[in-house]
Amino acid sequence: MGQPRDPRPDTRGDFLTHVLPRTVVGLALWLLIFAIGAGASGVVFFIAYERRLTELDARITSVKTEFEQRLGLLGQANRLVAAIGPSVVTVQGTDATGARTSGSGFVMNSTASQSWLITNYHLVAGSIAAAEGIAAPVTPTDVAPPVAGVSPRVTVHLGGSDHSGTVYSWDAPNDLALIIVGVGHLPSLKFSSVVPTQGLPVWAVGAADGPVGAAAARGKLVDPTPQSYVTDAVFGPRSSGGPLVDSEGKVVGVLTATATVTPAVPTSTAVPTSTAVPVRLACIEVVICPR
């Protein structure tokens, strides 16, 4: 008699022919899905990385450009101050209340024995009030002494030393005055012959301590009118009376008011502005300018 047959079914064949292939296919499918997912994630990560890298490059370029622009402006300011500085002086006098004042002025003409300086009236108003009479406007080629009885005295600091100056003529409404000092052969500034327009790049130059003796602030004309030039080149009280020059160093105005904060429109951000008097008014009211 033969051995009794095992009543349990033989599933090895089914496992080998059905279950195992399905398992392998399933694993392969999962591996494929994982690979695709990983690849997609890698692509997304790479795109994000490239975007961040592009943004970083843009920021670096922007910072570099701004730095180069600032460096260029600094170089331009240094060259301008070096050229104009010797013509800018410190004016010390008294104001209308008798208080001591200290501001700026600049040489507009110089002969062998005298130099003619433009400054602000408010810097020397007290000195004028202490004197008698009124001096008439004169030409820069006239080397005659001041009119008898009229000798408002102020102190002018130039070339590292102090000199006594005479307020020769003035225009109170336009805050202008002409000072004569007995020092000749000083470098003088040229006046611009072009009528300034809105947006013109300008430099506010005033007296300062140091070897050059001047400092400059860059800006542009915001609102030029026949009677005044509003500029965003902000300067301090010590620069009042100094020249407002264009990019060529030619005088377009006389600095007269320190910075004030005035919004362009009621809802806009307040922007500091300053005021200068058109230099042509000095040529009309206080001195006959050379042509």
CSV table of C-alpha atoms in Angstrom, one decimal:
chain,number,residue,atom,x,y,z
A,1,MET,CA,0.0,0.0,0.0
A,2,GLY,CA,1.2,3.5,-0.7
A,3,GLN,CA,1.7,6.4,1.7
A,4,PRO,CA,-1.5,8.3,2.6
A,5,ARG,CA,-1.8,11.6,0.6
A,6,ASP,CA,-1.4,14.8,2.6
A,7,PRO,CA,-4.8,16.4,2.6
A,8,ARG,CA,-3.3,20.0,2.6
A,9,PRO,CA,-3.1,21.7,-0.7
A,10,ASP,CA,0.3,22.3,-2.2
A,11,THR,CA,0.5,26.2,-2.3
A,12,ARG,CA,4.2,26.5,-3.3
A,13,GLY,CA,3.4,26.6,-6.9
A,14,ASP,CA,0.8,29.2,-6.4
A,15,PHE,CA,3.2,31.4,-4.3
A,16,LEU,CA,5.9,31.1,-6.9
A,17,THR,CA,3.6,31.7,-9.8
A,18,HIS,CA,1.2,34.3,-8.4
A,19,VAL,CA,2.2,35.9,-5.1
A,20,LEU,CA,5.9,36.4,-5.7
A,21,PRO,CA,5.6,38.0,-9.1
A,22,ARG,CA,3.0,40.4,-7.8
A,23,THR,CA,5.1,41.3,-4.8
A,24,VAL,CA,8.1,42.0,-7.1
A,25,VAL,CA,6.0,44.0,-9.4
A,26,GLY,CA,4.5,45.9,-6.5
A,27,LEU,CA,8.0,46.7,-5.1
A,28,ALA,CA,9.2,47.7,-8.5
A,29,LEU,CA,6.2,50.0,-8.8
A,30,TRP,CA,6.8,51.5,-5.4
A,31,LEU,CA,10.5,52.0,-6.3
A,32,LEU,CA,9.5,53.6,-9.5
A,33,ILE,CA,7.1,55.9,-7.8
A,34,PHE,CA,9.7,56.8,-5.2
A,35,ALA,CA,12.3,57.4,-7.9
A,36,ILE,CA,9.8,59.7,-9.8
A,37,GLY,CA,8.9,61.5,-6.6
A,38,ALA,CA,12.5,61.9,-5.6
A,39,GLY,CA,13.3,63.2,-9.1
A,40,ALA,CA,10.4,65.6,-9.0
A,41,SER,CA,11.4,66.8,-5.6
A,42,GLY,CA,15.0,67.3,-6.9
A,43,VAL,CA,13.7,69.3,-9.8
A,44,VAL,CA,11.6,71.5,-7.5
A,45,PHE,CA,14.5,71.9,-5.1
A,46,PHE,CA,16.8,72.8,-8.0
A,47,ILE,CA,14.3,75.3,-9.4
A,48,ALA,CA,14.0,76.9,-5.9
A,49,TYR,CA,17.7,76.9,-5.5
A,50,GLU,CA,18.2,78.6,-8.9
A,51,ARG,CA,15.6,81.2,-8.0
A,52,ARG,CA,17.3,82.0,-4.7
A,53,LEU,CA,20.6,82.1,-6.4
A,54,THR,CA,19.2,84.6,-9.0
A,55,GLU,CA,17.7,86.7,-6.3
A,56,LEU,CA,21.0,86.7,-4.4
A,57,ASP,CA,22.9,87.7,-7.6
A,58,ALA,CA,20.4,90.5,-8.1
A,59,ARG,CA,20.9,91.8,-4.6
A,60,ILE,CA,24.7,91.7,-4.9
A,61,THR,CA,24.5,93.5,-8.2
A,62,SER,CA,22.2,96.2,-6.7
A,63,VAL,CA,24.5,96.7,-3.7
A,64,LYS,CA,27.5,96.8,-5.9
A,65,THR,CA,25.9,99.4,-8.2
A,66,GLU,CA,24.7,101.5,-5.3
A,67,PHE,CA,28.2,101.4,-3.8
A,68,GLU,CA,29.8,102.4,-7.1
A,69,GLN,CA,27.4,105.2,-7.4
A,70,ARG,CA,28.1,106.5,-3.9
A,71,LEU,CA,31.8,106.1,-4.5
A,72,GLY,CA,31.4,108.1,-7.7
A,73,LEU,CA,29.5,110.8,-5.9
A,74,LEU,CA,32.1,110.9,-3.2
A,75,GLY,CA,34.8,111.3,-5.7
A,76,GLN,CA,32.8,114.1,-7.5
A,77,ALA,CA,32.2,115.8,-4.2
A,78,ASN,CA,35.9,115.7,-3.3
A,79,ARG,CA,36.9,117.1,-6.6
A,80,LEU,CA,34.3,119.8,-6.4
A,81,VAL,CA,35.3,120.8,-2.9
A,82,ALA,CA,39.0,120.8,-3.8
A,83,ALA,CA,38.2,123.2,-6.7
A,84,ILE,CA,35.7,125.5,-4.9
A,85,GLY,CA,37.0,125.3,-1.3
A,86,PRO,CA,39.7,128.0,-1.7
A,87,SER,CA,36.9,130.4,-2.8
A,88,VAL,CA,34.6,129.7,0.2
A,89,VAL,CA,35.1,131.7,3.4
A,90,THR,CA,33.7,131.9,6.9
A,91,VAL,CA,31.8,135.1,7.7
A,92,GLN,CA,31.4,136.2,11.4
A,93,GLY,CA,29.3,139.1,12.4
A,94,THR,CA,26.1,139.9,14.4
A,95,ASP,CA,22.5,139.5,13.5
A,96,ALA,CA,19.6,141.9,13.9
A,97,THR,CA,19.4,141.1,17.6
A,98,GLY,CA,23.1,141.6,18.2
A,99,ALA,CA,23.8,137.9,18.6
A,100,ARG,CA,27.1,136.5,17.1
A,101,THR,CA,26.7,134.8,13.8
A,102,SER,CA,28.9,132.4,11.8
A,103,GLY,CA,28.1,131.5,8.2
A,104,SER,CA,29.7,131.3,4.8
A,105,GLY,CA,30.5,133.5,1.9
A,106,PHE,CA,32.3,133.1,-1.4
A,107,VAL,CA,34.7,135.1,-3.6
A,108,MET,CA,33.0,136.5,-6.7
A,109,ASN,CA,35.9,138.7,-7.8
A,110,SER,CA,39.4,139.5,-6.7
A,111,THR,CA,41.9,142.2,-7.7
A,112,ALA,CA,45.5,142.8,-6.7
A,113,SER,CA,44.5,144.4,-3.4
A,114,GLN,CA,40.9,143.6,-2.7
A,115,SER,CA,38.4,140.7,-2.9
A,116,TRP,CA,34.6,140.8,-3.2
A,117,LEU,CA,32.6,138.3,-1.2
A,118,ILE,CA,28.9,137.5,-1.5
A,119,THR,CA,27.1,136.3,1.7
A,120,ASN,CA,23.7,136.6,3.5
A,121,TYR,CA,22.3,139.8,4.9
A,122,HIS,CA,21.1,138.1,8.1
A,123,LEU,CA,24.7,137.2,9.0
A,124,VAL,CA,25.8,140.8,9.0
A,125,ALA,CA,22.5,142.7,9.8
A,126,GLY,CA,23.7,143.7,13.3
A,127,SER,CA,26.9,145.1,11.9
A,128,ILE,CA,25.0,147.1,9.4
A,129,ALA,CA,22.6,148.4,12.0
A,130,ALA,CA,25.5,149.6,14.1
A,131,ALA,CA,26.9,151.7,11.2
A,132,GLU,CA,25.5,154.9,9.7
A,133,GLY,CA,24.4,155.6,6.1
A,134,ILE,CA,23.9,153.2,3.2
A,135,ALA,CA,26.6,152.3,0.7
A,136,ALA,CA,25.6,152.2,-3.0
A,137,PRO,CA,26.3,149.2,-5.2
A,138,VAL,CA,29.7,149.3,-6.8
A,139,THR,CA,31.5,147.5,-9.6
A,140,PRO,CA,34.0,144.8,-8.9
A,141,THR,CA,36.7,146.8,-10.7
A,142,ASP,CA,36.3,149.8,-8.4
A,143,VAL,CA,38.9,149.6,-5.7
A,144,ALA,CA,37.9,152.9,-3.9
A,145,PRO,CA,37.4,152.7,-0.1
A,146,PRO,CA,33.9,152.4,1.3
A,147,VAL,CA,31.7,155.5,1.4
A,148,ALA,CA,32.7,157.8,4.2
A,149,GLY,CA,30.7,157.1,7.4
A,150,VAL,CA,29.6,153.7,6.3
A,151,SER,CA,31.8,150.9,7.7
A,152,PRO,CA,29.9,147.9,9.0
A,153,ARG,CA,32.8,145.6,10.1
A,154,VAL,CA,32.8,141.8,10.1
A,155,THR,CA,35.4,139.1,10.4
A,156,VAL,CA,36.2,136.9,7.4
A,157,HIS,CA,38.2,133.7,7.9
A,158,LEU,CA,40.1,132.7,4.8
A,159,GLY,CA,43.4,131.0,4.0
A,160,GLY,CA,43.8,129.9,7.6
A,161,SER,CA,43.7,133.4,9.1
A,162,ASP,CA,41.1,136.1,10.1
A,163,HIS,CA,40.7,139.4,8.2
A,164,SER,CA,38.6,142.4,8.8
A,165,GLY,CA,35.9,142.9,6.2
A,166,THR,CA,33.6,145.8,5.3
A,167,VAL,CA,29.9,145.3,4.4
A,168,TYR,CA,29.7,147.5,1.3
A,169,SER,CA,26.2,147.0,0.0
A,170,TRP,CA,23.2,144.8,0.9
A,171,ASP,CA,19.7,143.7,-0.1
A,172,ALA,CA,17.7,142.8,3.0
A,173,PRO,CA,14.6,141.5,1.3
A,174,ASN,CA,16.7,138.9,-0.7
A,175,ASP,CA,19.1,138.2,2.2
A,176,LEU,CA,22.2,139.3,0.2
A,177,ALA,CA,25.2,141.3,1.2
A,178,LEU,CA,28.6,142.3,-0.4
A,179,ILE,CA,31.7,142.2,1.7
A,180,ILE,CA,35.1,143.7,0.7
A,181,VAL,CA,38.3,142.4,2.3
A,182,GLY,CA,41.8,143.9,1.8
A,183,VAL,CA,43.2,140.6,0.5
A,184,GLY,CA,43.9,140.2,-3.2
A,185,HIS,CA,44.6,137.4,-5.7
A,186,LEU,CA,42.0,135.1,-4.4
A,187,PRO,CA,40.4,132.4,-6.6
A,188,SER,CA,36.9,133.5,-7.6
A,189,LEU,CA,33.9,131.5,-8.7
A,190,LYS,CA,32.2,131.9,-12.0
A,191,PHE,CA,28.5,132.4,-12.3
A,192,SER,CA,26.3,130.2,-14.5
A,193,SER,CA,24.8,131.9,-17.5
A,194,VAL,CA,22.1,129.3,-17.9
A,195,VAL,CA,18.7,129.7,-16.3
A,196,PRO,CA,18.4,126.7,-13.9
A,197,THR,CA,15.4,124.3,-14.4
A,198,GLN,CA,13.7,121.8,-12.2
A,199,GLY,CA,15.7,118.7,-11.6
A,200,LEU,CA,19.1,120.3,-12.2
A,201,PRO,CA,21.8,118.5,-10.1
A,202,VAL,CA,23.3,121.0,-7.7
A,203,TRP,CA,25.8,121.1,-4.8
A,204,ALA,CA,25.3,123.2,-1.7
A,205,VAL,CA,28.8,124.3,-0.6
A,206,GLY,CA,29.7,125.9,2.8
A,207,ALA,CA,32.6,126.6,5.0
A,208,ALA,CA,33.9,123.8,7.2
A,209,ASP,CA,36.9,123.0,9.4
A,210,GLY,CA,39.8,121.0,7.9
A,211,PRO,CA,42.5,121.5,5.3
A,212,VAL,CA,40.1,122.1,2.4
A,213,GLY,CA,37.9,124.5,4.3
A,214,ALA,CA,34.6,123.5,2.7
A,215,ALA,CA,32.0,120.8,2.6
A,216,ALA,CA,29.4,120.0,-0.1
A,217,ALA,CA,25.9,118.4,-0.1
A,218,ARG,CA,24.4,117.0,-3.4
A,219,GLY,CA,20.8,117.5,-4.5
A,220,LYS,CA,18.7,118.9,-7.2
A,221,LEU,CA,16.5,121.9,-7.8
A,222,VAL,CA,13.0,121.1,-6.7
A,223,ASP,CA,11.1,124.3,-7.3
A,224,PRO,CA,13.1,127.1,-9.1
A,225,THR,CA,11.4,130.5,-9.3
A,226,PRO,CA,12.6,133.9,-10.3
A,227,GLN,CA,13.0,134.9,-6.6
A,228,SER,CA,14.2,131.6,-5.0
A,229,TYR,CA,15.5,128.1,-5.6
A,230,VAL,CA,14.2,125.3,-3.5
A,231,THR,CA,16.6,122.4,-3.4
A,232,ASP,CA,16.8,119.0,-1.6
A,233,ALA,CA,20.5,119.6,-1.0
A,234,VAL,CA,20.3,119.9,2.7
A,235,PHE,CA,22.8,122.1,4.5
A,236,GLY,CA,23.4,123.5,8.0
A,237,PRO,CA,23.4,127.0,9.3
A,238,ARG,CA,27.1,127.4,8.9
A,239,SER,CA,26.7,126.9,5.1
A,240,SER,CA,24.2,129.7,4.8
A,241,GLY,CA,25.7,132.4,2.6
A,242,GLY,CA,27.7,129.8,0.6
A,243,PRO,CA,27.3,129.1,-3.1
A,244,LEU,CA,24.8,126.7,-4.7
A,245,VAL,CA,26.7,125.4,-7.7
A,246,ASP,CA,26.0,123.2,-10.7
A,247,SER,CA,28.0,120.1,-11.6
A,248,GLU,CA,30.6,122.3,-13.4
A,249,GLY,CA,31.2,124.3,-10.2
A,250,LYS,CA,29.4,127.5,-11.5
A,251,VAL,CA,27.3,129.5,-9.1
A,252,VAL,CA,23.6,129.4,-9.6
A,253,GLY,CA,22.4,130.7,-6.2
A,254,VAL,CA,23.3,131.8,-2.7
A,255,LEU,CA,22.4,129.5,0.1
A,256,THR,CA,20.1,131.4,2.5
A,257,ALA,CA,17.8,129.1,4.5
A,258,THR,CA,18.6,126.1,6.5
A,259,ALA,CA,16.7,122.8,6.0
A,260,THR,CA,13.0,122.7,6.7
A,261,VAL,CA,10.7,119.7,6.4
A,262,THR,CA,7.8,120.4,4.1
A,263,PRO,CA,5.6,117.8,2.5
A,264,ALA,CA,5.1,118.2,-1.3
A,265,VAL,CA,1.4,117.4,-0.9
A,266,PRO,CA,-0.5,116.9,2.3
A,267,THR,CA,-0.5,113.1,2.1
A,268,SER,CA,3.1,112.7,0.9
A,269,THR,CA,6.2,111.9,3.0
A,270,ALA,CA,7.9,115.0,4.3
A,271,VAL,CA,11.1,115.8,2.4
A,272,PRO,CA,13.8,118.1,3.8
A,273,THR,CA,14.4,121.1,1.6
A,274,SER,CA,16.5,124.2,1.6
A,275,THR,CA,16.4,127.6,-0.1
A,276,ALA,CA,18.8,129.6,-2.2
A,277,VAL,CA,18.6,133.1,-3.7
A,278,PRO,CA,19.3,133.2,-7.5
A,279,VAL,CA,22.7,134.7,-7.9
A,280,ARG,CA,21.5,137.0,-10.6
A,281,LEU,CA,19.7,139.0,-7.9
A,282,ALA,CA,23.0,139.7,-6.2
A,283,CYS,CA,24.2,141.1,-9.6
A,284,ILE,CA,21.2,143.3,-9.7
A,285,GLU,CA,20.9,144.5,-6.1
A,286,VAL,CA,24.4,144.5,-4.4
A,287,VAL,CA,27.1,144.5,-7.1
A,288,ILE,CA,27.6,144.9,-10.8
A,289,CYS,CA,28.9,141.4,-11.8
A,290,PRO,CA,31.6,140.9,-14.4
A,291,ARG,CA,30.4,139.5,-17.7
